[in-house]
mmCIF file of C-alpha atoms in Angstrom:
data_model
loop_
_atom_site.group_PDB
_atom_site.id
_atom_site.type_symbol
_atom_site.label_atom_id
_atom_site.label_comp_id
_atom_site.label_asym_id
_atom_site.label_seq_id
_atom_site.Cartn_x
_atom_site.Cartn_y
_atom_site.Cartn_z
ATOM 1 C CA MET R 1 29.163 10.866 -44.632
ATOM 2 C CA ASP R 2 30.900 7.579 -44.247
ATOM 3 C CA TRP R 3 29.459 4.432 -42.685
ATOM 4 C CA LYS R 4 31.156 5.038 -39.294
ATOM 5 C CA THR R 5 29.408 8.386 -38.872
ATOM 6 C CA VAL R 6 26.051 6.869 -39.820
ATOM 7 C CA SER R 7 26.463 4.012 -37.339
ATOM 8 C CA ASN R 8 27.499 6.457 -34.596
ATOM 9 C CA ASN R 9 24.393 8.552 -35.289
ATOM 10 C CA VAL R 10 22.199 5.433 -35.192
ATOM 11 C CA LEU R 11 23.760 4.406 -31.872
ATOM 12 C CA LEU R 12 23.207 7.900 -30.481
ATOM 13 C CA ILE R 13 19.542 7.875 -31.535
ATOM 14 C CA GLY R 14 19.149 4.386 -30.045
ATOM 15 C CA LEU R 15 20.648 5.641 -26.811
ATOM 16 C CA PHE R 16 18.140 8.507 -26.649
ATOM 17 C CA VAL R 17 15.269 6.128 -27.389
ATOM 18 C CA ALA R 18 16.420 3.862 -24.537
ATOM 19 C CA MET R 19 16.811 6.797 -22.149
ATOM 20 C CA VAL R 20 13.231 8.080 -22.531
ATOM 21 C CA PRO R 21 11.543 5.087 -20.795
ATOM 22 C CA MET R 22 14.195 5.134 -18.073
ATOM 23 C CA PHE R 23 13.588 8.825 -17.472
ATOM 24 C CA ASN R 24 9.835 8.255 -17.334
ATOM 25 C CA GLN R 25 10.305 5.428 -14.842
ATOM 26 C CA VAL R 26 12.545 7.542 -12.586
ATOM 27 C CA ASN R 27 10.150 10.466 -12.864
ATOM 28 C CA GLY R 28 7.230 8.215 -11.902
ATOM 29 C CA ARG R 29 9.116 6.938 -8.865
ATOM 30 C CA LEU R 30 9.935 10.491 -7.813
ATOM 31 C CA ASP R 31 6.252 11.431 -8.073
ATOM 32 C CA THR R 32 5.274 8.399 -5.987
ATOM 33 C CA MET R 33 7.921 9.209 -3.399
ATOM 34 C CA ASN R 34 6.746 12.830 -3.258
ATOM 35 C CA GLU R 35 3.131 11.752 -2.683
ATOM 36 C CA HIS R 36 4.253 9.354 0.056
ATOM 37 C CA MET R 37 6.294 12.068 1.781
ATOM 38 C CA ASN R 38 3.347 14.489 1.587
ATOM 39 C CA ARG R 39 1.077 11.908 3.249
ATOM 40 C CA ARG R 40 3.658 11.291 5.979
ATOM 41 C CA PHE R 41 4.066 15.029 6.554
ATOM 42 C CA ASP R 42 0.296 15.532 6.785
ATOM 43 C CA THR R 43 0.007 12.633 9.250
ATOM 44 C CA MET R 44 2.838 13.983 11.398
ATOM 45 C CA GLN R 45 1.390 17.493 11.304
ATOM 46 C CA ALA R 46 -2.048 16.210 12.414
ATOM 47 C CA GLU R 47 -0.446 14.219 15.258
ATOM 48 C CA ASN R 48 1.569 17.250 16.365
ATOM 49 C CA GLN R 49 -1.612 19.377 16.352
ATOM 50 C CA ARG R 50 -3.434 16.732 18.398
ATOM 51 C CA GLN R 51 -0.599 16.641 20.949
ATOM 52 C CA HIS R 52 -0.513 20.442 21.067
ATOM 53 C CA ASP R 53 -4.264 20.612 21.705
ATOM 54 C CA ALA R 54 -3.995 17.960 24.436
ATOM 55 C CA MET R 55 -1.170 19.872 26.116
ATOM 56 C CA GLN R 56 -3.177 23.096 26.020
ATOM 57 C CA GLU R 57 -6.116 21.315 27.644
ATOM 58 C CA VAL R 58 -3.842 20.004 30.423
ATOM 59 C CA LEU R 59 -2.536 23.509 31.000
ATOM 60 C CA ARG R 60 -6.088 24.955 31.120
ATOM 61 C CA VAL R 61 -7.122 22.368 33.726
ATOM 62 C CA PHE R 62 -3.980 23.033 35.751
ATOM 63 C CA GLU R 63 -4.547 26.797 35.580
ATOM 64 C CA GLY R 64 -8.140 26.315 36.780
ATOM 65 C CA ARG R 65 -6.972 24.257 39.758
ATOM 66 C CA ILE R 66 -4.343 26.839 40.667
ATOM 67 C CA THR R 67 -6.931 29.623 40.401
ATOM 68 C CA ARG R 68 -9.347 27.752 42.707
ATOM 69 C CA LEU R 69 -6.557 27.126 45.231
ATOM 70 C CA GLU R 70 -5.596 30.807 45.107
ATOM 71 C CA GLU R 71 -9.218 31.820 45.681
ATOM 72 C CA LYS R 72 -9.508 29.435 48.659
ATOM 73 C CA ALA R 73 -6.315 30.814 50.133
ATOM 74 C CA GLY R 74 -7.329 34.408 49.458
ATOM 75 C CA ILE R 75 -4.283 35.095 47.325
ATOM 76 C CA GLY R 76 -3.725 35.779 43.671
ATOM 77 C CA PRO R 77 -4.639 38.481 41.209
ATOM 78 C CA GLY R 78 -8.382 38.448 42.025
ATOM 79 C CA THR R 79 -8.040 39.340 45.703
ATOM 80 C CA ASP R 80 -7.361 42.695 47.329
ATOM 81 C CA GLU R 81 -4.575 42.439 49.849
#
């Protein structure tokens, strides 16, 4: 082995040594970003569920009003015509 090959090998090893902390830093940022996205998704999912429940409640109230109006008028599925 001549001195050029040895210096190239040393440079290659140095490159790998420098890449390990960079990889760890990128990996840590990806983990942080993933946790942040999971929190955002959970928050959005909870908000969507809350809105869905509120809409169902509005529809139940509306259905009750319609049913009472139908009963007053003597129409609807509960009356014999």
